[in-house]
Coordinates of C-alpha atoms and ligand atoms in Angstrom, one line a residue:
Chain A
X15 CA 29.2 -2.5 23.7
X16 CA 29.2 -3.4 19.9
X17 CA 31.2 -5.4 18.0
X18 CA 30.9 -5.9 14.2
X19 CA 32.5 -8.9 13.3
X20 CA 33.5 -9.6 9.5
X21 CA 30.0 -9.0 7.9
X22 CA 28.7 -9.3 4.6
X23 CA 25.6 -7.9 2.5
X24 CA 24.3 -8.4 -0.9
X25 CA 21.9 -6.5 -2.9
X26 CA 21.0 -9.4 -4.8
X27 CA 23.8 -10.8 -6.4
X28 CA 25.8 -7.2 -5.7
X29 CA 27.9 -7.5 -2.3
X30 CA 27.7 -4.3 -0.6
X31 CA 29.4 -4.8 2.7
X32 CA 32.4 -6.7 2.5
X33 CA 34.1 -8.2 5.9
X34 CA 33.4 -5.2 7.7
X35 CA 34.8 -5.5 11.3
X36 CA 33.9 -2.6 13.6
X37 CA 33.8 -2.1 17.5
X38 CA 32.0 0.8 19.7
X39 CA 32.7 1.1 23.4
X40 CA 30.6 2.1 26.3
X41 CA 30.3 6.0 26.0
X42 CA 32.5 6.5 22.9
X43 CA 31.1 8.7 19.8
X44 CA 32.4 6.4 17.3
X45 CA 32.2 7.7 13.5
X46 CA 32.1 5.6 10.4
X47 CA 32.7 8.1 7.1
X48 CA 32.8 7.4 3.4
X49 CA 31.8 8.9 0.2
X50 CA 28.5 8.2 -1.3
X51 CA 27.5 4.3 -2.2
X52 CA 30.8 3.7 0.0
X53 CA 27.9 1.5 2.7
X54 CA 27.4 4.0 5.7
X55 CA 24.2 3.0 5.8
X56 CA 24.0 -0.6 4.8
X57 CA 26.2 -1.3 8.0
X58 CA 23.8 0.7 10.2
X59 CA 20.8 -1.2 8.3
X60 CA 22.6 -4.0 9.2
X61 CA 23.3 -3.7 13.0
X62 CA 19.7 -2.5 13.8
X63 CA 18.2 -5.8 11.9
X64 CA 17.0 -4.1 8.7
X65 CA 19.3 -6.1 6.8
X66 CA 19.8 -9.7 6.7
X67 CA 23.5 -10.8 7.3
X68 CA 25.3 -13.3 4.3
X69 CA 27.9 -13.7 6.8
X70 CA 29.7 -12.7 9.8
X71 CA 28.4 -11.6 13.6
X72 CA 26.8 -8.9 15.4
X73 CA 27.1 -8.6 19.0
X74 CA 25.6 -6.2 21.3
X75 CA 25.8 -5.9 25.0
X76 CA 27.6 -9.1 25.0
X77 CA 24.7 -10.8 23.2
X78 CA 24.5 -12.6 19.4
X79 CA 22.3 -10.4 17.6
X80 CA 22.5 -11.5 14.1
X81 CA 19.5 -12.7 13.8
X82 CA 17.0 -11.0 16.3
X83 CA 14.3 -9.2 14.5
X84 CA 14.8 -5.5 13.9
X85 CA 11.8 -4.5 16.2
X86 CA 13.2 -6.6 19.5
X87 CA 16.6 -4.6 19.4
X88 CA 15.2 -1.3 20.9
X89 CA 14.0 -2.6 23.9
X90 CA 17.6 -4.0 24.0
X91 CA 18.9 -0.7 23.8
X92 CA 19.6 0.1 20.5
X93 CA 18.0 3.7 18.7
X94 CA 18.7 3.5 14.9
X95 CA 18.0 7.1 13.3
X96 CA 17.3 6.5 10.0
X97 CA 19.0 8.3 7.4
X98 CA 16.6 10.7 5.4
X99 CA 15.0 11.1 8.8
X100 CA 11.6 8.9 8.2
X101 CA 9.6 11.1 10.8
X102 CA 6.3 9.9 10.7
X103 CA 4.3 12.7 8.4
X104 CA 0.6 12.6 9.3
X105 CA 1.0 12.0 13.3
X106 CA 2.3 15.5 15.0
X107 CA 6.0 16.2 16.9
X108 CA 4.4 15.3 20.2
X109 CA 2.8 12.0 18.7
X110 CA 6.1 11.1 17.1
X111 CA 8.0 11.3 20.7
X112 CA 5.5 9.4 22.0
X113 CA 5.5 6.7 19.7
X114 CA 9.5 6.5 20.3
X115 CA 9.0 5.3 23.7
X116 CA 6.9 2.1 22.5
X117 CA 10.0 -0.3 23.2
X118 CA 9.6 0.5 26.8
X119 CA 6.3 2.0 27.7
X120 CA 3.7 0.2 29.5
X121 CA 0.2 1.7 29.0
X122 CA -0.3 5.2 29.9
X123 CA 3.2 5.4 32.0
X124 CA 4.3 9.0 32.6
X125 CA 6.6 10.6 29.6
X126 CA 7.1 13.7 31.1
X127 CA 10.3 13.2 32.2
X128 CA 11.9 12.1 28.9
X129 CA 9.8 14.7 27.2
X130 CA 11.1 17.7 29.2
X131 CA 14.7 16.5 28.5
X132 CA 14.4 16.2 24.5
X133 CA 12.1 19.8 24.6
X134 CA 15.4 20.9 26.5
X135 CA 17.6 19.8 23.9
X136 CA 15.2 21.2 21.1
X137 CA 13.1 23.8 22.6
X138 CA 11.9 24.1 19.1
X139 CA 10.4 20.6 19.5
X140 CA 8.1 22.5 22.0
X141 CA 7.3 25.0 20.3
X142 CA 5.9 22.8 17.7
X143 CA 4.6 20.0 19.7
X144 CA 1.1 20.1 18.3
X145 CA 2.2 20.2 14.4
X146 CA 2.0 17.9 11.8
X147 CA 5.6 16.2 11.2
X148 CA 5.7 16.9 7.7
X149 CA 5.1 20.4 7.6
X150 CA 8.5 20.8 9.8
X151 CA 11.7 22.1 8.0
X152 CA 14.5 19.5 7.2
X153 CA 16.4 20.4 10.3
X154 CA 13.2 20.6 12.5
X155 CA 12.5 17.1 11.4
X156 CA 16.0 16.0 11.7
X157 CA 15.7 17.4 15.6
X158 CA 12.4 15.3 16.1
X159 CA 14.4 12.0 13.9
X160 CA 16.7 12.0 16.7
X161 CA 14.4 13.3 19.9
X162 CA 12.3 9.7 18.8
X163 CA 15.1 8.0 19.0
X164 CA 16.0 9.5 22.7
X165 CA 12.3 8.1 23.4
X166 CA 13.6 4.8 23.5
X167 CA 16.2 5.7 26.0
X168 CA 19.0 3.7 24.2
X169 CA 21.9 2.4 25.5
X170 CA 23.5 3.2 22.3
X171 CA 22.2 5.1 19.4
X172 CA 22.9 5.0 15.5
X173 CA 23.1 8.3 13.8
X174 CA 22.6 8.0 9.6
X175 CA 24.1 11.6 8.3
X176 CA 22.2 13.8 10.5
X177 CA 23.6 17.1 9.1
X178 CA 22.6 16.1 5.6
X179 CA 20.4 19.3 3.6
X180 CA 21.0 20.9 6.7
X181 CA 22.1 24.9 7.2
X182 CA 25.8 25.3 8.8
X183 CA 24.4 27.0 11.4
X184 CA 21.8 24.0 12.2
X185 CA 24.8 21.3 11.4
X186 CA 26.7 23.1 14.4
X187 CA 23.7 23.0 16.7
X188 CA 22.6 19.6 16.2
X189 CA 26.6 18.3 16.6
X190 CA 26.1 20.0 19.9
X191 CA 23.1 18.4 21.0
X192 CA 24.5 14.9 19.8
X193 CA 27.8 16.3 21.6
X194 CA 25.3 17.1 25.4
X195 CA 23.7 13.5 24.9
X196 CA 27.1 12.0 24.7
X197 CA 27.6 13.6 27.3
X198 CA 24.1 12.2 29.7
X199 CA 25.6 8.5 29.1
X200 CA 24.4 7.7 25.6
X201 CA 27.3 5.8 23.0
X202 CA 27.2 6.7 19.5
X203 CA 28.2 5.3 16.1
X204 CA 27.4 8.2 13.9
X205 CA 27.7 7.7 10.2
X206 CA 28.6 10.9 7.9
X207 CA 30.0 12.4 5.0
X208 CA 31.0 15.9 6.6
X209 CA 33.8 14.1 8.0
X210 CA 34.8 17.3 9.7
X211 CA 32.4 17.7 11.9
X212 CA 32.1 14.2 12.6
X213 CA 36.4 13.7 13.6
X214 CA 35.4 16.8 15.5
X215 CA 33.0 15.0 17.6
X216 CA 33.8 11.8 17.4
X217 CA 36.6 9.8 20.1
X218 CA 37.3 7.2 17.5
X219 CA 36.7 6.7 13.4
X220 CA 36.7 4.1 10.5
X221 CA 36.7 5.0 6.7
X222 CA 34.3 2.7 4.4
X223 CA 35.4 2.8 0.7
X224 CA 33.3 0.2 -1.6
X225 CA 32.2 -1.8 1.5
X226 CA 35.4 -2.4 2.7
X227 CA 37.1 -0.4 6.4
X228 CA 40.2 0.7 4.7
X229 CA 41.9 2.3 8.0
X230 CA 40.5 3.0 11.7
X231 CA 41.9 5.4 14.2
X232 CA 41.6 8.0 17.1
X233 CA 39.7 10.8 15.6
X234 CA 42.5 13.0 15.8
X235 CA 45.3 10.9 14.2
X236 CA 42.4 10.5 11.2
X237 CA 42.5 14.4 10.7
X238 CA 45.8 14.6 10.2
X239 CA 45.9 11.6 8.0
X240 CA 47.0 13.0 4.7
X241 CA 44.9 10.4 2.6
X242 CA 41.6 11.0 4.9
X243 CA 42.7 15.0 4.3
X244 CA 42.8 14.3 0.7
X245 CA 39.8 12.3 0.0
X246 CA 37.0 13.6 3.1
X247 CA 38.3 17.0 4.2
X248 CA 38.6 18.9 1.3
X249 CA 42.6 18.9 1.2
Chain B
X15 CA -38.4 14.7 -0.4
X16 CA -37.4 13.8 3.4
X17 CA -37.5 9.7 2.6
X18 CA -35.4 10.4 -0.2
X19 CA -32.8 11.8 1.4
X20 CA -33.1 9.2 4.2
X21 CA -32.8 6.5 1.9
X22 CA -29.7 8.3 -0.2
X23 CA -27.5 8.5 3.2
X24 CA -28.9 5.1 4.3
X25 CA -27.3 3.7 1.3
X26 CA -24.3 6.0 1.0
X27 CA -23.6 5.3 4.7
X28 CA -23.4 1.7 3.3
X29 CA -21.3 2.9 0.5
X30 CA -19.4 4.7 3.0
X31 CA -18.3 1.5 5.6
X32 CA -17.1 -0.2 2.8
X33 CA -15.1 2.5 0.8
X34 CA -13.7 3.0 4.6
X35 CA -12.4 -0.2 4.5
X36 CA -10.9 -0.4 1.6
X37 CA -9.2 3.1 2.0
X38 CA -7.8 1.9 5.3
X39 CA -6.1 -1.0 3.9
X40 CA -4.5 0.8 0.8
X41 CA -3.0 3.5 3.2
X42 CA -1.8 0.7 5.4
X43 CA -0.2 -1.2 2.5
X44 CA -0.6 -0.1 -0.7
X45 CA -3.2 -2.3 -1.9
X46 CA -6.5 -1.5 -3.3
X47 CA -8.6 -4.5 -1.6
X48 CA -11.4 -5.6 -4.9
X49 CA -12.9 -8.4 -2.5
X50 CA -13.9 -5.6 -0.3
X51 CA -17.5 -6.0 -2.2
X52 CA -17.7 -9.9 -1.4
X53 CA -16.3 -9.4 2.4
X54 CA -19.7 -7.4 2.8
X55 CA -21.9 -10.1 1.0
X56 CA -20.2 -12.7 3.5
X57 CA -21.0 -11.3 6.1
X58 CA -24.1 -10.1 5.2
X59 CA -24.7 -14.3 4.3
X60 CA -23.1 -15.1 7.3
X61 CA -25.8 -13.2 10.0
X62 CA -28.6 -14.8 7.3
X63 CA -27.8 -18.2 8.2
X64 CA -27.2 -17.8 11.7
X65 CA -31.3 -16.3 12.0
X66 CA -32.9 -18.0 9.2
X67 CA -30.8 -21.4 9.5
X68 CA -29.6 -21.2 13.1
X69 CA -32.6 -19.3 14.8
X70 CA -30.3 -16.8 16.7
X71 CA -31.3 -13.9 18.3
X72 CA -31.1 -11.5 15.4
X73 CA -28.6 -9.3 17.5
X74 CA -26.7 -12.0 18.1
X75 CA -26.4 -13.1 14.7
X76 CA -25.0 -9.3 14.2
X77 CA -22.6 -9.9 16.8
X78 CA -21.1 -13.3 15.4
X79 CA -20.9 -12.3 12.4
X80 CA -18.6 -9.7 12.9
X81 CA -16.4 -11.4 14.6
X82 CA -16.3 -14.5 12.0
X83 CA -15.4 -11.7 9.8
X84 CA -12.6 -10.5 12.0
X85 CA -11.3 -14.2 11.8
X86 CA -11.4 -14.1 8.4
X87 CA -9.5 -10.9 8.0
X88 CA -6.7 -12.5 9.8
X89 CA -7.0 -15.3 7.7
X90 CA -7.3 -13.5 4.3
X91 CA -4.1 -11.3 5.0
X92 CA -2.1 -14.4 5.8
X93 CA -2.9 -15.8 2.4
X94 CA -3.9 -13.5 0.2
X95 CA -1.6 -10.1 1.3
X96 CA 1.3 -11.5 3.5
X97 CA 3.0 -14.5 1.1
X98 CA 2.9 -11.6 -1.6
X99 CA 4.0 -8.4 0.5
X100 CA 7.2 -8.2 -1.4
X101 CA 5.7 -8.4 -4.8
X102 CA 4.7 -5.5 -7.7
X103 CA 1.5 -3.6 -6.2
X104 CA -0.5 -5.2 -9.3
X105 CA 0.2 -9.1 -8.0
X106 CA -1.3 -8.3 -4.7
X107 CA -4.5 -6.7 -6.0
X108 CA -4.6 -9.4 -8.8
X109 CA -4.5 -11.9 -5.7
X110 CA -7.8 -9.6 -4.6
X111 CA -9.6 -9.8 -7.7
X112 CA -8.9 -13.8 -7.3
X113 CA -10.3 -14.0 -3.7
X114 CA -13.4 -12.2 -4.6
X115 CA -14.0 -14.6 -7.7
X116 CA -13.5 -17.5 -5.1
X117 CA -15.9 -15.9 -2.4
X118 CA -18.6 -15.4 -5.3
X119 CA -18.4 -18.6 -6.3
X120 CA -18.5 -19.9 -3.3
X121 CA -21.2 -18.7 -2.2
X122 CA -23.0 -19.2 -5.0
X123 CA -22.5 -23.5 -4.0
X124 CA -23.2 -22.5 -0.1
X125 CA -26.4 -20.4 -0.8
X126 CA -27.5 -21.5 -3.8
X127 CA -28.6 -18.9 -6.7
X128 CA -31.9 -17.7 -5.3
X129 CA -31.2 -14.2 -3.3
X130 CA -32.2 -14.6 0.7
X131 CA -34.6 -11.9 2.1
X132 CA -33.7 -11.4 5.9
X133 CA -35.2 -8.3 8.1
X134 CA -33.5 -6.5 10.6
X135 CA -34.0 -6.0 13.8
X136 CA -37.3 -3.5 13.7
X137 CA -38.6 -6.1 11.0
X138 CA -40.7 -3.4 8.0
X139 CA -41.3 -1.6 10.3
X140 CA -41.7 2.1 9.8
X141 CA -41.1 5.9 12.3
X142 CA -43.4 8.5 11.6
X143 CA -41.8 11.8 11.6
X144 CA -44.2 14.6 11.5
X145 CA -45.9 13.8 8.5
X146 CA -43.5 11.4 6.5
X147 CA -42.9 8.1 7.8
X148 CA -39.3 6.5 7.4
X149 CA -37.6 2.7 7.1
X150 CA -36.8 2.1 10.7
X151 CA -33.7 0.1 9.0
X152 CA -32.4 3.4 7.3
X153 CA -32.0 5.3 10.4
X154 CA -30.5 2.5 12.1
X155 CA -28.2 2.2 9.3
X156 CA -27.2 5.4 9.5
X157 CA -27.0 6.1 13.1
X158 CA -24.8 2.8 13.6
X159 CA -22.2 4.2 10.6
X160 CA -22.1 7.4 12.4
X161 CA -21.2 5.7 16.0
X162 CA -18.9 3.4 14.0
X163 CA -17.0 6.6 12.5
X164 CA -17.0 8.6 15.6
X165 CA -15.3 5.0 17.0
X166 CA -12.8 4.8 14.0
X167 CA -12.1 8.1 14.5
X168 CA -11.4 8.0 18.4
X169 CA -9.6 4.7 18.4
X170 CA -7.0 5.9 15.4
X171 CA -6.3 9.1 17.2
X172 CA -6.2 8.6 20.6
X173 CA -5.1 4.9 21.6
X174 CA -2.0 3.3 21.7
X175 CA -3.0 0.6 19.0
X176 CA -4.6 2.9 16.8
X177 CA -1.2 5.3 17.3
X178 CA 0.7 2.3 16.1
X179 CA -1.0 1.2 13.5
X180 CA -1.3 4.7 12.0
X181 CA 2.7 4.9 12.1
X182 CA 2.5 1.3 10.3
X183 CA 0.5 2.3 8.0
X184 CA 3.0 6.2 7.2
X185 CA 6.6 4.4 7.2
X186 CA 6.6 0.6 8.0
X187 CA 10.4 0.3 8.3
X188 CA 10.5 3.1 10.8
X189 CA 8.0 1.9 12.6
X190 CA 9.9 -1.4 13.1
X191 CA 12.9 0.9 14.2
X192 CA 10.2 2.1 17.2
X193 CA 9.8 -1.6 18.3
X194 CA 6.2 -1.7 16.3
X195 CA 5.2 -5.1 15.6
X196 CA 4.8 -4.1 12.2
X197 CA 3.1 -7.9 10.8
X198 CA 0.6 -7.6 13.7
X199 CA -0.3 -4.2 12.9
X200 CA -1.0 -4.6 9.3
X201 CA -2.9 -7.9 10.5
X202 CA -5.1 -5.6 13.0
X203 CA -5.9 -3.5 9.5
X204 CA -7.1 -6.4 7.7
X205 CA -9.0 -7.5 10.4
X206 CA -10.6 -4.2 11.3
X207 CA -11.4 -4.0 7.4
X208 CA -13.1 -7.1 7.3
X209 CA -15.2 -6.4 10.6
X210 CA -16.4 -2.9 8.7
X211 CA -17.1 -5.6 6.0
X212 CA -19.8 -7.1 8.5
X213 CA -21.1 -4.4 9.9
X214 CA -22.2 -3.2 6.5
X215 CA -23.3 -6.7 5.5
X216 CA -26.0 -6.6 8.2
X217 CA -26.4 -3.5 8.2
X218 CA -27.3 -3.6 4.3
X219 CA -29.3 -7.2 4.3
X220 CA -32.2 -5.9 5.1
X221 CA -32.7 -3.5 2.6
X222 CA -31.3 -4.9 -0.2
X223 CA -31.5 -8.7 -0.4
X224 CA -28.4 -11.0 0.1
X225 CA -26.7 -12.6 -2.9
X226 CA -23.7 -13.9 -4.4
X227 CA -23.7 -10.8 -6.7
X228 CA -24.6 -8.3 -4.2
X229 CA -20.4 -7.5 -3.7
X230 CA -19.3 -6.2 -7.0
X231 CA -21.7 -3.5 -7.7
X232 CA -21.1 -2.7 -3.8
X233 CA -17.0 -2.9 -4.3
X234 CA -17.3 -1.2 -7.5
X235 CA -19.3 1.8 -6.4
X236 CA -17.2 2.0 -2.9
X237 CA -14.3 2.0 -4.7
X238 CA -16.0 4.8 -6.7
X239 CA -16.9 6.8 -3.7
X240 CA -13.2 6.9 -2.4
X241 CA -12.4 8.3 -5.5
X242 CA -14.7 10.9 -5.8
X243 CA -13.9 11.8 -1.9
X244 CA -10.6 12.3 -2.6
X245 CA -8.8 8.5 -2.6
X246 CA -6.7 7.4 0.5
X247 CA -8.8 10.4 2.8
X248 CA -10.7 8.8 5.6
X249 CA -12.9 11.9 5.5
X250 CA -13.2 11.6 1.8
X251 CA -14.3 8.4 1.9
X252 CA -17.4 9.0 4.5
X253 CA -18.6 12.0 2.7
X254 CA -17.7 10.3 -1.1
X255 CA -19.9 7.3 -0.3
X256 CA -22.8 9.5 1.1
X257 CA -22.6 11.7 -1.6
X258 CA -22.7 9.0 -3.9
X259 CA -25.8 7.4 -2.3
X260 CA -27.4 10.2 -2.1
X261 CA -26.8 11.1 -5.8
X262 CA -28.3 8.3 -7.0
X263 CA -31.1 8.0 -5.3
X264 CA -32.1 11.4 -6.5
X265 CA -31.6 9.9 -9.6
X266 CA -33.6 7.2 -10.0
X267 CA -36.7 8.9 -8.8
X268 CA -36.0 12.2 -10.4
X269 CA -34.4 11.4 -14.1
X270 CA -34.3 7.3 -14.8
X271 CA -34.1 4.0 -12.1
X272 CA -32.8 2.7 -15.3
X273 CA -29.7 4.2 -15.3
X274 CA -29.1 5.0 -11.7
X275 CA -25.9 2.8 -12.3
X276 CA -24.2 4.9 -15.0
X277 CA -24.6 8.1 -13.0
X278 CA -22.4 7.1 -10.3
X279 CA -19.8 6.3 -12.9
X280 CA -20.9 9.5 -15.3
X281 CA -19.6 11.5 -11.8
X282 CA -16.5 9.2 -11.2
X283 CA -15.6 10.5 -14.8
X284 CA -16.4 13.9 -14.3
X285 CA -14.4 13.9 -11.0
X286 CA -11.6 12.4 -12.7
X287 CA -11.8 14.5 -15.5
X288 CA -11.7 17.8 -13.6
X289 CA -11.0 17.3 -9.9
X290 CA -8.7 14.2 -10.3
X291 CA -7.8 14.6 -6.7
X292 CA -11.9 13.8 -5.7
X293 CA -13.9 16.4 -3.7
X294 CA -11.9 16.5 -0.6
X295 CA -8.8 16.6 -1.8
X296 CA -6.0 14.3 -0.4
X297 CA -4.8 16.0 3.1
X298 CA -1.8 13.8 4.5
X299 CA -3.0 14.2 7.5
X300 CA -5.8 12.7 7.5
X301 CA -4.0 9.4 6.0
X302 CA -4.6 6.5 8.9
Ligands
ATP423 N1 18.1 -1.4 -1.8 C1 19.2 -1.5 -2.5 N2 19.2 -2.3 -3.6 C2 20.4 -2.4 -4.4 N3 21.5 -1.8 -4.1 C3 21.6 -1.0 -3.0 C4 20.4 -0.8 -2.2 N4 20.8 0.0 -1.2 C5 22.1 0.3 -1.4 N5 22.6 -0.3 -2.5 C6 23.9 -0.2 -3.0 O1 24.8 -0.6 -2.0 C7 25.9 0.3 -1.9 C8 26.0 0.9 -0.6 O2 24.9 1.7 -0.3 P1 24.7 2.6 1.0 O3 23.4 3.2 0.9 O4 25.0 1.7 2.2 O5 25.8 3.7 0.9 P2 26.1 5.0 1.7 O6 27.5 4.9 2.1 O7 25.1 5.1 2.8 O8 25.9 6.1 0.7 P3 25.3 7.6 0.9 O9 26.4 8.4 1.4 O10 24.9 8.0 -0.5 O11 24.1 7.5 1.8 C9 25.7 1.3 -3.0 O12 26.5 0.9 -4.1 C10 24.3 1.2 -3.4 O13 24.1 1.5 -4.7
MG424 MG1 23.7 6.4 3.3

C-alpha cells in the first residue's frame, strides 16, 4: 500500500532522513520508533507531502507520489495526524469533524454516518460536540486529532505519537480505539516513542536512530530484541 | 446630541470596515496590512471616476468598484504577500508600507492633487427624525456596515468557504492535511479585505472628500481601533472603530476640532498603557 523508497531530507544544509526505506501493507499497523530527533516525524512529514524530498521515492497505492502536493493526498486516501495534535482551536469538536471530511465531501452531503461511528469510538467526542477545540484536555484533543482524520475515511492513516502527555489510563484507551479502527479496514503506520505499546499493537516495526532504519522486524521478534529491550523498553 | 452620535457611529462604522479588514488578514497570515488606508481611498477613487468621469449609475459605480477591488486583492496578495510568505513577519509588512507609498503616489498622478467631491446616492439630502434632521448618507453608512457584519458574520460561521478559510487562517499546515487549498484560501482573505476596502471607500466618499491622503489617517486610526478593541478580535474591531468614531466626534464639538486627532491616539496610549489587551479583550474564539 506504501512503499518508502531510499529517501532523503535536509533542514537546510542538516540531512535529517537518510536513505530511509520503509514498506506498509494493506491492513497492517506498522510502527516506526526512535528516540527523540531520531526523524519519526520528518518521515511522516515526508510521506503526507509536508516535506519536500532531496532524493528517493514515495509510492502509494501503486502511484508516484513524490511530488503531489500535500493537500491532493487525502482524497487519495491518506490521513496524516499530526504530531502535537494541531486541532483547530477557535472552530468547536463538531466543526473540526466536519472539516476532516473536506477531501471527499460534496456540498452539504450527509455526515451522519461517519459521525455516529467516530462519537462511537469517542463517546466523549459527543459529549463535547458543541465546544471550542482548545478548551479540550490533551487526550480529548488527541481523540478529536485522530476522529478528523477518520473524517477523511483513509485508506491508510499516519499516527505522529498519539499517546504523547497523555494519562496511562488514556494511552491504553486510545491504543484500543487505534486497535477497533484497525480492525474496520484502516492500515496504520504509527510513529512513537512508547515503544511498548506501540510493538503491542503493531504487526510489523522499524527503529530510526539519527535518520537512518537500523533494523526492521515482526513486532514480536523486536520485543525480544535485546538491543531494542535496551535502548526503547526500559531494559 | 442625536446628530452627534449619528455622525460618531457613521464614522466609526467607517473606521470599523476597515480595521475589519485588516484584522482579518493578520489572523489569516500574520501580517498587519498598512495599505489597508490606501485600499479604501482606491476604491473610494475608483466609484468617483466611474460617476463623475464615466456617468454610471451611482449604484452601479458602487457595484464595480467592489469588484475591481476584489481583483486587486487577488492581485496585491500575489505580489505583495505570496513571493514573501516565507520571510520575517517585518519584510511582509515593510512590502505593505511600500504598496501604500506606491498607491498614494499613484494616485496622486491619476487624480491629480485637488480632492474630488462626489455624493452618494441620496445626494445632501437630509431625514427628519422627530425634531433633529440627520445626513441621509450616515444612516446609510451605518445600516450597510451593519448588513455587511451580520454577512461576515454568517458567511465565517456557517458556510463551507468561510469554515475553510477560518481553519486556514488557525493552523495552515493542518489545514493542508484536511485537503484545504490553503493558497486559495488565504487569496479569498485578501480579496474579501480588499472588497471591505471598497465598500468603505464609497461608503466614506461622500462625506469626507476623496484624496490621495485620505488613507493614512484612515489606516492609521483603523489600525488604532483594532487595538483599542482588543487586536486580532473581529468583535473588537467593530465595537473599537465605533468607539473610536464616536469618541472623537464628541471631541471636536465638545473640547477642540483642533485636536480631535491626538485624542484618538491619547486613548490608544491609555489602552495600551493599562488594558494592553484593548477593551474586548482577545477571545480565541472569536479569531476568523
Ligand atoms: N524545522 C526544522 N528545522 C531544522 N531542523 C529540524 C526541523 N525539524 C526537525 N529538525 C531536526 O531534524 C531531526 C529529526 O527531527 P524529527 O522531528 O523528525 O524527530 P522525531 O524523531 O520526530 O523526534 P521527537 O520524538 O522529538 O518528535 C532532529 O535532529 C531535528 O532537530
Ligand atoms: Mg516527532
Amino acid at each position: 500500500m506504501l512503499k518508502v523508497s531510499n529517501i532523503e531530507v535536509y533542514y537546510g544544509k542538516i540531512r535529517a532522513l537518510n536513505s530511509v526505506s520503509l514498506s506498509v501493507k494493506q491492513g497492517e499497523i506498522v510502527t516506526l520508533i526512535g528516540a527523540n530527533g531520531a526523524g519519526k516525524t520528518t518521515v511522516l512529514r515526508s510521506i503526507s507531502g509536508l516535506q519536500r524530498l532531496e532524493k528517493g521515492k514515495i509510492e502509494f497505492l501503486g502511484k508516484d507520489v513524490s511530488i503531489v502536493p500535500a493537500e491532493n493526498l487525502v482524497g487519495m486516501g491518506l490521513a496524516h495526524v499530526p504530531e502535537g495534535r494541531r486541532v483547530f482551536p477557535g472552530l468547536t469538536v463538531y466543526e473540526n469533524l466536519e472539516i476532516g471530511a473536506t477531501s471527499w465531501r460534496k456540498g452539504k452531503a450527509c455526515l451522519s454516518g461517519d459521525l455516529e461511528n467516530i462519537y462511537e469510538l469517542f463517546p466523549r467526542l459527543k459529549e463535547r460536540s458543541k465546544q471550542l477545540a482548545w478548551s479540550l484536555s490533551g487526550g480529548e484533543q488527541q481523540m478529536l486529532a485522530i476522529g478528523r482524520a477518520l473524517m477523511a475515511r483513509p485508506k491508510l492513516l499516519l499516527l505522529d505519537e498519539p499517546s504523547l502527555g497523555l494519562s496511562p489510563v488514556l494511552v491504553e484507551q486510545v491504543f484500543e480505539v487505534l486497535h477497533k479502527i484497525n480492525g474496520q479496514g484502516v492500515t496504520m503506520l504509527l510513529v512513537e516513542q512508547n515503544a511498548f505499546m506501540a510493538l503491542d499493537i503493531a504487526h510489523r516495526g522499524y527503529v530510526i536512530e539519527n535518520g537512518r532504519i537500523v533494523l526492521t522486524d515482526t513486532a514480536s521478534a523486536l520485543s525480544n530484541d535485546s538491543k531494542v529491550k535496551e535502548a526503547y523498553l526500559g531494559g | 446630541m442625536i446628530q452627534l452620535l449619528i455622525s460618531g457611529l457613521a464614522m466609526g462604522s467607517i473606521y470599523a470596515l476597515v480595521a475589519l479588514g485588516i484584522v482579518v488578514i493578520a489572523n489569516a497570515v500574520n501580517v498587519v496590512n498598512f495599505a489597508q488606508g490606501e485600499n479604501v481611498m482606491l476604491g473610494a477613487y475608483v466609484a468617483a471616476t466611474l460617476t463623475l468621469t464615466l456617468h454610471l449609475p451611482i449604484l452601479a459605480a458602487y457595484a464595480i468598484s467592489i469588484i475591481l477591488l476584489a481583483l486587486y486583492g487577488y492581485i496585491f496578495q500575489k505580489v505583495a504577500y505570496y513571493p514573501l510568505r516565507k520571510k520575517p513577519f517585518i519584510t511582509v509588512v515593510v512590502a505593505t508600507i511600500g504598496v501604500s507609498m506606491f498607491l498614494k503616489n499613484a494616485a496622486r498622478i491619476v487624480w491629480g492633487p485637488q480632492p474630488i467631491y462626489f455624493a452618494g446616492p441620496f445626494g445632501e439630502s437630509m431625514i427628519r427624525v422627530g425634531g433633529v434632521s440627520i445626513n441621509a448618507q450616515n444612516i446609510l453608512i451605518i445600516v450597510v456596515t451593519l448588513a455587511l457584519v451580520v454577512f461576515q458574520h454568517f458567511f465565517f460561521a456557517k458556510t463551507s468557504l468561510g469554515r475553510q478559510m477560518q481553519a486556514t487562517a488557525q493552523d495552515q499546515e493542518a489545514a493542508t492535511l484536511m485537503g484545504i487549498k490553503v493558497s486559495r484560501m488565504i487569496a479569498f482573505t485578501f480579496i474579501y479585505s480588499s472588497m471591505l476596502a471598497a465598500a468603505a471607500g464609497v461608503l466614506l466618499a461622500p462625506i469626507f472628500y476623496v484624496s490621495a491622503d485620505m488613507g493614512a489617517n484612515l489606516g492609521l486610526k483603523a489600525f488604532a481601533a483594532s487595538i483599542i478593541g482588543g487586536f486580532g478580535s473581529v468583535p473588537g474591531a467593530i465595537l473599537g472603530g465605533l468607539f473610536l468614531g464616536v469618541l472623537e466626534i464628541f471631541a471636536a464639538a465638545y473640547v477642540s476640532s483642533l485636536y480631535k486627532d491626538a485624542f484618538a491616539f491619547i486613548v490608544l496610549i491609555l489602552i495600551l498603557a493599562f488594558m494592553p489587551r484593548g477593551l474586548f479583550g482577545e477571545k480565541i474564539s472569536t479569531k476568523v
